[in-house]
Short mmCIF file of C-alpha atoms and ligand atoms in Angstrom, two decimals:
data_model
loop_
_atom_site.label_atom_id
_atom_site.label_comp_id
_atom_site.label_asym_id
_atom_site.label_seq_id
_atom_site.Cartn_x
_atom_site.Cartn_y
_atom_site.Cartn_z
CA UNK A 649 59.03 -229.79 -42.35
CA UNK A 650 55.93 -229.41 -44.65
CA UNK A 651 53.54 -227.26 -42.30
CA UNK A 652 49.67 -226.02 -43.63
CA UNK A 653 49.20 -222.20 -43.94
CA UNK A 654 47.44 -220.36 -41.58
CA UNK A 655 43.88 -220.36 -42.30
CA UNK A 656 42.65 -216.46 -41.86
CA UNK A 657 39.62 -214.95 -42.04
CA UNK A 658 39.43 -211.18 -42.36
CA UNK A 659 37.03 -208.85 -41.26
CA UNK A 660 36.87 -205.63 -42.91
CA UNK A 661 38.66 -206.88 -45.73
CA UNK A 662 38.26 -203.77 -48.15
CA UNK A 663 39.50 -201.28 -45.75
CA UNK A 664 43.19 -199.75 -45.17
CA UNK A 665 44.15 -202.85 -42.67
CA UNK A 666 42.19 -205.11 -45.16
CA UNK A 667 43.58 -204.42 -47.90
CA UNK A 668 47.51 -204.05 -46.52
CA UNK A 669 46.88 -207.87 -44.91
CA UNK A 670 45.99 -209.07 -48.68
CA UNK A 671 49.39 -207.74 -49.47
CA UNK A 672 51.02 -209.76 -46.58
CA UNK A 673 49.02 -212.99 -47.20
CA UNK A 674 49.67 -212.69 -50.75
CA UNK A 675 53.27 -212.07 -50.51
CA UNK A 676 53.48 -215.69 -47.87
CA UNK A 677 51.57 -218.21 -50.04
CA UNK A 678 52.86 -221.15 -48.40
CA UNK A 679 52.56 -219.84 -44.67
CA UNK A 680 48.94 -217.61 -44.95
CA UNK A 681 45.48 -218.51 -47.15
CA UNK A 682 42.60 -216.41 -46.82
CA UNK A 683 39.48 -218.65 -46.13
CA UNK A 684 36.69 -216.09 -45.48
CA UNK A 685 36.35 -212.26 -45.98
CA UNK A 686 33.87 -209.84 -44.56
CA UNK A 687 32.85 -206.47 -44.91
CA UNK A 688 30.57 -203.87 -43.60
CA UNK A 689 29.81 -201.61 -46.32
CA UNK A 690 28.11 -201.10 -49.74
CA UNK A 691 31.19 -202.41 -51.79
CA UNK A 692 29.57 -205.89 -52.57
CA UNK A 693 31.38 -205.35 -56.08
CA UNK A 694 34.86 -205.03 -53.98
CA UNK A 695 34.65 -207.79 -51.66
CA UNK A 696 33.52 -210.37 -54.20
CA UNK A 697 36.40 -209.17 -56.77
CA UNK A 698 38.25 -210.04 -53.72
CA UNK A 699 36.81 -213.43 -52.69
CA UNK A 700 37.37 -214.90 -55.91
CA UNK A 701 41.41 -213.83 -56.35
CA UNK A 702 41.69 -215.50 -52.87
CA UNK A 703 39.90 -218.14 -53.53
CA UNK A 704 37.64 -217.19 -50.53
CA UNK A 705 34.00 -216.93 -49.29
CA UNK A 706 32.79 -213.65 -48.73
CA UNK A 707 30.27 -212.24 -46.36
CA UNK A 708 28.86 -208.41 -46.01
CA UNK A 709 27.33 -207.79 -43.32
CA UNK A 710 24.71 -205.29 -45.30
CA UNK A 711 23.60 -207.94 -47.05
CA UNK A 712 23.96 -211.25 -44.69
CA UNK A 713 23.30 -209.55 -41.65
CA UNK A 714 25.60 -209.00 -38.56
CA UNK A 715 25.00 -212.97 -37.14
CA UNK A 716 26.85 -214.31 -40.70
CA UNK A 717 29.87 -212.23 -39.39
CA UNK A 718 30.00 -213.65 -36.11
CA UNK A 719 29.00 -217.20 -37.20
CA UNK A 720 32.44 -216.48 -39.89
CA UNK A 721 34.39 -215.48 -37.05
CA UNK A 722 34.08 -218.67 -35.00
CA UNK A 723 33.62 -220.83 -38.40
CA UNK A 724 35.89 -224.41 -38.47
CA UNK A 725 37.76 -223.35 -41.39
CA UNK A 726 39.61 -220.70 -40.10
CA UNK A 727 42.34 -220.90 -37.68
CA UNK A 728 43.18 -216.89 -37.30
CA UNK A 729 41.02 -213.51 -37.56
CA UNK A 730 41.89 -210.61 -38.19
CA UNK A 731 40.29 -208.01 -37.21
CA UNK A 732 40.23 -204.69 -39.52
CA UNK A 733 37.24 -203.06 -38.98
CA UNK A 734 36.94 -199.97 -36.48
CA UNK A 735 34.41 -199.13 -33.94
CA UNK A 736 32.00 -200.78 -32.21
CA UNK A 737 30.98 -203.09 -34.43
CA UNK A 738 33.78 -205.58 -33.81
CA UNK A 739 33.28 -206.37 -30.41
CA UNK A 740 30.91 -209.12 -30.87
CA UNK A 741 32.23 -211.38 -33.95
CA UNK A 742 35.83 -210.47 -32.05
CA UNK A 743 34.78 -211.90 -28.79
CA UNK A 744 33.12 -214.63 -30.93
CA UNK A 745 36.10 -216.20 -32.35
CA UNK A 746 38.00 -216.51 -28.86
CA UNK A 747 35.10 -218.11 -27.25
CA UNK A 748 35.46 -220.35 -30.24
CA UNK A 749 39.54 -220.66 -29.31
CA UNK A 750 40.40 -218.68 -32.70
CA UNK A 751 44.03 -216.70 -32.70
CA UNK A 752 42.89 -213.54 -32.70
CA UNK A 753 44.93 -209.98 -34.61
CA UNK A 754 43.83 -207.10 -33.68
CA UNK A 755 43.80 -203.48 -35.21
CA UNK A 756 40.67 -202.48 -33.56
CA UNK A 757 40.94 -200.58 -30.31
CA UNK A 758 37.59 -200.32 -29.25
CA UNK A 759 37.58 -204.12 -28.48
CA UNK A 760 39.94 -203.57 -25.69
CA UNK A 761 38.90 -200.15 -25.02
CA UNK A 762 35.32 -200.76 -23.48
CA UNK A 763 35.78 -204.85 -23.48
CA UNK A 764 39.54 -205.48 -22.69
CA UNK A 765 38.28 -207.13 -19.20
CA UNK A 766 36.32 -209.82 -21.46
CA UNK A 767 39.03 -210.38 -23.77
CA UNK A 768 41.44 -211.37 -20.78
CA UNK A 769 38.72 -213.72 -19.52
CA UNK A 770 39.47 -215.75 -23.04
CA UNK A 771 43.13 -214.88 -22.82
CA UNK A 772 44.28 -214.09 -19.38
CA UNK A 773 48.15 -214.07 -20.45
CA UNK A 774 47.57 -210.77 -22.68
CA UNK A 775 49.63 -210.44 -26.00
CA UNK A 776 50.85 -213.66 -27.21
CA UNK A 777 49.82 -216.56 -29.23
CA UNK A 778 46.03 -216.26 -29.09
CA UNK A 779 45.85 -212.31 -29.18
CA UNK A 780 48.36 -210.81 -31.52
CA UNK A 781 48.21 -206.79 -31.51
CA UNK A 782 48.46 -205.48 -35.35
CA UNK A 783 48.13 -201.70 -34.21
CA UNK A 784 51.87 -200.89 -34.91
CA UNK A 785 52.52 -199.14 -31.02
CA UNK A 786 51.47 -202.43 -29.28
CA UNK A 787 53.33 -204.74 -32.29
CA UNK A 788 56.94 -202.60 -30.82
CA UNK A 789 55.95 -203.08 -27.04
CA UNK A 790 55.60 -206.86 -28.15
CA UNK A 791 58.44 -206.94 -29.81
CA UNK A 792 60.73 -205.10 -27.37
CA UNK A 793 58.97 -207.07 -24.87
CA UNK A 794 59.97 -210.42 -26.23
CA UNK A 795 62.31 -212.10 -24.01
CA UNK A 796 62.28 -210.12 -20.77
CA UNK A 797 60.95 -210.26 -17.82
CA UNK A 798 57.63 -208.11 -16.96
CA UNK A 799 58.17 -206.88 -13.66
CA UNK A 800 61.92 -205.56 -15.15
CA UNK A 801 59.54 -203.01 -17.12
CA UNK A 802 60.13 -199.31 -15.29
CA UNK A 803 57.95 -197.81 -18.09
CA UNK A 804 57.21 -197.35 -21.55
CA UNK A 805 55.91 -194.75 -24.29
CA UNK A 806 53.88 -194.69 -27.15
CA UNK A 807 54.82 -192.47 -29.70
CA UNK A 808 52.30 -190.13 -31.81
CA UNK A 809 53.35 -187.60 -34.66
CA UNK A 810 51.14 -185.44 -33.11
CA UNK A 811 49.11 -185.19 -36.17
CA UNK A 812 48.01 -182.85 -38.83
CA UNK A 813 47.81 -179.93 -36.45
CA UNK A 814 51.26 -180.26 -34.45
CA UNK A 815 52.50 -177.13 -35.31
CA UNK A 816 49.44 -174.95 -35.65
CA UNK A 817 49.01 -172.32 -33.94
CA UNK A 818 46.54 -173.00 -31.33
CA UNK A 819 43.89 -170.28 -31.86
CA UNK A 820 43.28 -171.54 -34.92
CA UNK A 821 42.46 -175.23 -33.94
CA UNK A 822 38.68 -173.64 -33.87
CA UNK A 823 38.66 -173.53 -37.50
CA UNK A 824 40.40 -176.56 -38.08
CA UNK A 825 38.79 -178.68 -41.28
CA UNK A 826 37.60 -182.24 -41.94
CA UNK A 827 39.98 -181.79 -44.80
CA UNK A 828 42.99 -180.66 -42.55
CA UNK A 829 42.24 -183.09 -40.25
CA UNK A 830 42.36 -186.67 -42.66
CA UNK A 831 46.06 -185.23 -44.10
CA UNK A 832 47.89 -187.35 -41.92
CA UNK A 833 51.24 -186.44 -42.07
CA UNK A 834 52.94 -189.92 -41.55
CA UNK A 835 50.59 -192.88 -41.87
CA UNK A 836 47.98 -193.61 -44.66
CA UNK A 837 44.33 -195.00 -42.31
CA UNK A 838 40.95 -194.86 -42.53
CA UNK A 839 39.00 -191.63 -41.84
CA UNK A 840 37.94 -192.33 -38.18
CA UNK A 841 41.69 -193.20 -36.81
CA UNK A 842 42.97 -190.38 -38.82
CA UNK A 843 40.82 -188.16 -36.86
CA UNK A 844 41.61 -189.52 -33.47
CA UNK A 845 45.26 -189.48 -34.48
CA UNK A 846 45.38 -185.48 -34.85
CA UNK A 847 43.11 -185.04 -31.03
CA UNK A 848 45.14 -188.29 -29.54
CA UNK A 849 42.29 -189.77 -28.87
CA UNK A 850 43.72 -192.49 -30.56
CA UNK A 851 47.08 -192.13 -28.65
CA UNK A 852 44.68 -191.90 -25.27
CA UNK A 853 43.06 -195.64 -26.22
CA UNK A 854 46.24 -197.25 -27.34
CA UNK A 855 47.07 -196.74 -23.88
CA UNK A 856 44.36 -198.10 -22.78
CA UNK A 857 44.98 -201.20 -25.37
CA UNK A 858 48.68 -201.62 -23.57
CA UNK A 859 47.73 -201.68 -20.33
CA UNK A 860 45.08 -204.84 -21.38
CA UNK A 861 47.57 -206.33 -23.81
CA UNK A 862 50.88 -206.05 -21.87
CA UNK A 863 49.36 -205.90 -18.21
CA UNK A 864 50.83 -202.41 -17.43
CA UNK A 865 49.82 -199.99 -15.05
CA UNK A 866 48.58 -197.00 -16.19
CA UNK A 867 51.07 -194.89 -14.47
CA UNK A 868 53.76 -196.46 -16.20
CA UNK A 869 52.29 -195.65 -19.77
CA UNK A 870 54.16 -192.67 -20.86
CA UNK A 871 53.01 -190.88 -24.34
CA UNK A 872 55.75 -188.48 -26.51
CA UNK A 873 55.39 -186.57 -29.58
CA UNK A 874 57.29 -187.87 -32.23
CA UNK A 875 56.86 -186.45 -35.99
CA UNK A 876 58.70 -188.86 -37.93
CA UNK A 877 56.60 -191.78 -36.76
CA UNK A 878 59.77 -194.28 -36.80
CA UNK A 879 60.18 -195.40 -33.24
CA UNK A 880 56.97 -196.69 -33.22
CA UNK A 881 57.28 -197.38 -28.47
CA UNK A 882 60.03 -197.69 -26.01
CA UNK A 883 60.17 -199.87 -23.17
CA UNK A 884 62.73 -198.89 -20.38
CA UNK A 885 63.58 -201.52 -17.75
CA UNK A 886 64.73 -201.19 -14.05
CA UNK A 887 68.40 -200.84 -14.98
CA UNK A 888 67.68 -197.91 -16.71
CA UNK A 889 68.22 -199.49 -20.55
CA UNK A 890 65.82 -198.78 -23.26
CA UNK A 891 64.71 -200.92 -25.80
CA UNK A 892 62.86 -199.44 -28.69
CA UNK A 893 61.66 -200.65 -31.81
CA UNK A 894 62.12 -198.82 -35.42
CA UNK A 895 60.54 -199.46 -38.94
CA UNK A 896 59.21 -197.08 -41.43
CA UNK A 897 55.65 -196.64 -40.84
CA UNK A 898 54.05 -199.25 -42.95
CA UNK A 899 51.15 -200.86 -41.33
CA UNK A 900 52.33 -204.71 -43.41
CA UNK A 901 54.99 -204.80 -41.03
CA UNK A 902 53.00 -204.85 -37.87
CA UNK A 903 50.45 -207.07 -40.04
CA UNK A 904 52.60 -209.33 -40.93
CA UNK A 905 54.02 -209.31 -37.66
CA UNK A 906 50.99 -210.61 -35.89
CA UNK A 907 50.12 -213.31 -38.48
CA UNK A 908 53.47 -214.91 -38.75
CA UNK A 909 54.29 -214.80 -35.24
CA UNK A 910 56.72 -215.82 -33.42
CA UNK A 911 58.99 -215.97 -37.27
CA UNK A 912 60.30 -212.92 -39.35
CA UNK A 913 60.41 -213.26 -42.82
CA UNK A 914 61.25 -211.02 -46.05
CA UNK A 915 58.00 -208.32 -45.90
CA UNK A 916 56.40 -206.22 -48.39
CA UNK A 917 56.92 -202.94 -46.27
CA UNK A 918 59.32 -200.66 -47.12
CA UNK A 919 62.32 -200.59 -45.56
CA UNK A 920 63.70 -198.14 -43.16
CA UNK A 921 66.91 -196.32 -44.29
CA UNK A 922 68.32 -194.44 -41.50
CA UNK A 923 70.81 -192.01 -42.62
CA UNK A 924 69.56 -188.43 -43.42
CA UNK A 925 67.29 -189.14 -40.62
CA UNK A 926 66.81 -186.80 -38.19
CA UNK A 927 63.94 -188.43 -34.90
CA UNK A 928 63.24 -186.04 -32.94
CA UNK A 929 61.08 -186.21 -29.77
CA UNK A 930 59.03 -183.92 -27.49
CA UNK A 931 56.51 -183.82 -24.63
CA UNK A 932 52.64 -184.13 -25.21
CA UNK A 933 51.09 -180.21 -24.74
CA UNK A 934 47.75 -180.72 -23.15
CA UNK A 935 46.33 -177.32 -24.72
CA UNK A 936 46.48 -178.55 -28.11
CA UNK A 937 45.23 -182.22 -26.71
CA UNK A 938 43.11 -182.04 -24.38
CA UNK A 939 40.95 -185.20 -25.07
CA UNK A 940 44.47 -187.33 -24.71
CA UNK A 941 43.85 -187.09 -20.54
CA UNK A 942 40.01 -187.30 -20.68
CA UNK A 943 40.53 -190.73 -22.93
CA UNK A 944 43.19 -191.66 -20.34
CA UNK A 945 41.43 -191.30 -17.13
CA UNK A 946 38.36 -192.62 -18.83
CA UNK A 947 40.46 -195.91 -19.39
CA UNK A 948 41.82 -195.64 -15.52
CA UNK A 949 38.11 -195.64 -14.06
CA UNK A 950 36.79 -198.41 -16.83
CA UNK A 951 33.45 -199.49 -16.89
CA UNK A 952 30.73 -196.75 -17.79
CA UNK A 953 33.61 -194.28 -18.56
CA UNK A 954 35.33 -196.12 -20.68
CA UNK A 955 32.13 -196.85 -22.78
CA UNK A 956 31.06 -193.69 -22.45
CA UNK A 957 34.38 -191.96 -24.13
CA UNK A 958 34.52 -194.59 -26.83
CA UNK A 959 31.04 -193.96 -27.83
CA UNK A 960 31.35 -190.25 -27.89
CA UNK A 961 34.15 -189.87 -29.89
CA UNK A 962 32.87 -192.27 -32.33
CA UNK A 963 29.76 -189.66 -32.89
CA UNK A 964 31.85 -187.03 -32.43
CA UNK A 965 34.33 -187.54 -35.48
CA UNK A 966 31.10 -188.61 -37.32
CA UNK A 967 29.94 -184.81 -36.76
CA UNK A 968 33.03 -183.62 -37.41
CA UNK A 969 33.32 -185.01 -40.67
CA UNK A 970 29.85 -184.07 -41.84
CA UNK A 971 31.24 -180.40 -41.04
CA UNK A 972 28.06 -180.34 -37.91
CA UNK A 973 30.69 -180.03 -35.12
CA UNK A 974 33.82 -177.70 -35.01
CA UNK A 975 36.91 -179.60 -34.25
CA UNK A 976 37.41 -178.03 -30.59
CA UNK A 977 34.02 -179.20 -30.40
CA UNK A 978 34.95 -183.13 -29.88
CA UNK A 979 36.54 -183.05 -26.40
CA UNK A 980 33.61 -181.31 -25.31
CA UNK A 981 31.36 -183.89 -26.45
CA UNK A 982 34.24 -186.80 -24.47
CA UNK A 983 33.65 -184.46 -21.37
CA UNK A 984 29.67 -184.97 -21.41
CA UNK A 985 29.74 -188.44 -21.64
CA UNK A 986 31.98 -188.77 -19.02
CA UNK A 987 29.67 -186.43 -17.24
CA UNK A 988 26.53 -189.41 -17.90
CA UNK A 989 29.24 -192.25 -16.99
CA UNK A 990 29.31 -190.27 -13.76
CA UNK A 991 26.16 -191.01 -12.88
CA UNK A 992 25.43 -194.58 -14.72
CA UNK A 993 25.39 -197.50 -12.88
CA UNK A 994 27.52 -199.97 -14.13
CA UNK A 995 30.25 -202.23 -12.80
CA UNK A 996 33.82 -201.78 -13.14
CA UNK A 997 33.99 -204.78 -15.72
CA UNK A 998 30.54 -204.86 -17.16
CA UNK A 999 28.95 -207.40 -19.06
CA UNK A 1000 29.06 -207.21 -22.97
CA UNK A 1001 25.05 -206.90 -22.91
CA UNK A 1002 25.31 -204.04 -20.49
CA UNK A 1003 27.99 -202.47 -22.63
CA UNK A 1004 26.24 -202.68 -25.60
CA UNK A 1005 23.32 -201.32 -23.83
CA UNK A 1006 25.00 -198.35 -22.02
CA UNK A 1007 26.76 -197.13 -25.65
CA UNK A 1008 22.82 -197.24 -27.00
CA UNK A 1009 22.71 -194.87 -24.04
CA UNK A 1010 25.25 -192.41 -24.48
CA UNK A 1011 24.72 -192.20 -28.17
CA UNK A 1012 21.16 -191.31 -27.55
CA UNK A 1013 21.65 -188.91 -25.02
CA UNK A 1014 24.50 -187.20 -27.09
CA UNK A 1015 21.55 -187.07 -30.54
CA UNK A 1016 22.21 -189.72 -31.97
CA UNK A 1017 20.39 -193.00 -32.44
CA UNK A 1018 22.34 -196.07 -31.56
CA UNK A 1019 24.63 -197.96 -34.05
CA UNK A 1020 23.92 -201.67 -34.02
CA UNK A 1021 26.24 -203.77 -32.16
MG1 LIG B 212 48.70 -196.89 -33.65
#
C-alpha cells in the first residue's frame, strides 16, 4: 500500500543528532521528508545549505527569534519532531509540539529531566507512538521492552563506558582537561554530553529519562560500567531472564529507530560484528563519580532539585570548558544547587513558568546570568 512519508521537522539540525538524522531521512526517501529545520547557532550558512538539499524551510533561532521555533514545532506541515538540540532550550518548542498532538523523538534529556511530569500530562502511556526516545539507552529499554509485560520487569541497567577518565588514576582527576574530557572513547557527541558522559552526569539523567519514559521506579534503575559501549541496557524480568539489546554504537540506529517505529529496515549504521569481541562489565565506583548519585537523588526528590542539578551542570561544563572551573570542581557546583533546591519553594511537579523561573534562579545564584528559555 502506497503510504506518505513522515513529515519531520528537526530541531538542531546542524548538530551531531542533526546531522546523523539527515543521514537516516536521506537513506528512507519514500518513508521520511524533512519539512522544516531549525537551529540555534551562528551557522546561518549551514542550515540554509541544508534547507535547500532537503527541500526544506529553515528557521534559526538567532535570527527569527525563539517564538519561530516553537510556532515550527507545532506547525501543520509536520507530522514528527525531532528533537536534537541539548539543554534547556528545548523544553518549550518540545512541549509545544505535543500540545499540538505532534510525535515527538527525543535526544534531549533535559526535557524529561526537570519537565518529564509535563510531558506525561501530553502522553501519559510513556514511550510509544507519540514519544519515541532517540538517546540510544532508552531506544534498548524500548526495544527489549517491546512485547512484555511491565510489571514482569525485576530491573534494568543502563550501561556507560565510563568515559575518558575510566582508568585514571584518581588523584589525577584534579587536573583533568577540557581536552581529555571531549575524547570520548566510544561515541562521537556534542561537547556538553561528552562532558556529562566522562562525570555520569549524563548516565545520572538517563535514569531519570527511564523512569519518565518506561514508568520505572527508581530503585529498580541499575547503572554498570561497560567500555565497549555495545549492550547499550538490560532489562531482567521476574523469572530471572535478561533481555538486552546490542548494536555498535552509532547514534542512526537509535535515530532511525524512533522515526520508523514500530518497522526495521536496512540502516546506515554500521553493523555490529561480534567475534573478536570481548564486553566486559563492572560496577559504577562512586569516588571517581560522584555527581552520578547527586544527579540520581536529585531526580528521586524532583521538583526544585531536579531543576536545580540540571541547571548547574549546564554552567558547570560551560566553566569547565572555558578552562574557569577544574573538573573535580563540577560536582561541587551539583552539590550547591541542591543546597538552594533545599530551601526553594516549589512543588513536586512544578509548572513550566516556575521551572523556567527557578533555573533563572540557580544560574544566578551560581554567577551566571540566565540563559533564555
Ligand atoms: Mg545515552
Amino acid at each position: 500500500m502506497e503510504r506518505m512519508p513522515t513529515k519531520v521537522a528537526l530541531l538542531g539540525a546542524t548538530g551531531s543528532i542533526g546531522r546523523q538524522t539527515l543521514d537516516v531521512v536521506a537513506a528512507h526517501p519514500e518513508r521520511l521528508a524533512v519539512t522544516a529545520l531549525a537551529a540555534r547557532g551562528e551557522d546561518a550558512g549551514a542550515l540554509d545549505a541544508l534547507a535547500r538539499r532537503f527541500g526544506a524551510r529553515a528557521v534559526l533561532e538567532k535570527r527569527d527569534g525563539v517564538e519561530a521555533v516553537i510556532a515550527l514545532a507545532a506547525s501543520a506541515d509536520v507530522d514528527l519532531v525531532v528533537v536534537g538540540i541539548p539543554g534547556f532550550a528545548a523544553l518549550r518548542p518540545t512541549l509545544a509540539a505535543l500540545e499540538a498532538g505532534k510525535r515527538v523523538a527525543t535526544a534531549n534529556k533535559e526535557l524529561l529531566v526537570v519537565a518529564g511530569h509535563l510531558v506525561r500530562r501530553y502522553v501519559p502511556e510513556g514511550a510509544g507512538d507519540r514519544l519515541r526516545p532517540v538517546d540510544s539507552e532508552h531506544s534498548a529499554l524500548w526495544q527489549c521492552l517491546t512485547g512484555e509485560r511491565r510489571d514482569a520487569v525485576a530491573r534494568v541497567a543502563l550501561t556507560a563506558s565510563g568515559g575518558p577518565f575510566r582508568d585514571l588514576p584518581l588523584a589525577e582527576l584534579d587536573a583533568a582537561t577540557p581536552d581529555a574530557a571531549l575524547r570520548h572513547p566510544t561515541w562521537r557527541m556534542g561537547p556538553k554530553v561528552t562532558v556529562d558522559s566522562a562525570t555520569l552526569v549524563n548516565k545520572g539523567f538517563e535514569v531519570i529519562e527511564a523512569h519518565w519514559l518506561f514508568d520505572l521506579p527508581y530503585e529498580r534503575v541499575d547503572v554498570i560500567v561497560h567500555p565497549e559501549s555495545v549492550v547499550h541496557a538490560l532489562v531482567e524480568y521476574a523469572d530471572g531472564s535478561v533481555k538486552a539489546q546490542l548494536a555498535s554504537p552509532d547514534m542512526r540506529l537509535p535515530i532511525q529507530y524512533a522515526l520508523l517505529w514500530p518497522d526495521r529496515l536496512a540502516s546506515p549504521a554500521e553493523r555490529l560484528d561480534l567475534r573478536g569481541l570481548d564486553l566486559r562489565f563492572r560496577p559504577v565506583d562512586p569516588a571517581r563519580y560522584p555527581s552520578l548519585a547527586l544527579v540520581v537523588e536529585a531526580g528521586r526528590r524532583g521538583g526544585a532539585h531536579a531543576v536545580a542539578v540540571n541547571a548547574a551542570d549546564e554552567l558547570a561544563v560551560r566553566r569547565f570548558l572555558a578552562g574557569e572551573i577544574r573538573y573535580t570542581e563540577i560536582p561541587r557546583l551539583l552539590e550547591r544547587a541542591l543546597a538552594l533546591a533545599e530551601r526553594a519553594n516549589l512543588p513536586r511537579e512544578p509548572e513550566l513558568d516556575a521551572i523556567v523561573a527557578f533555573d533563572a534562579e540557580v544560574r544566578r545564584a551560581l554567577g551566571e546570568a540566565a540563559a533564555v528559555a
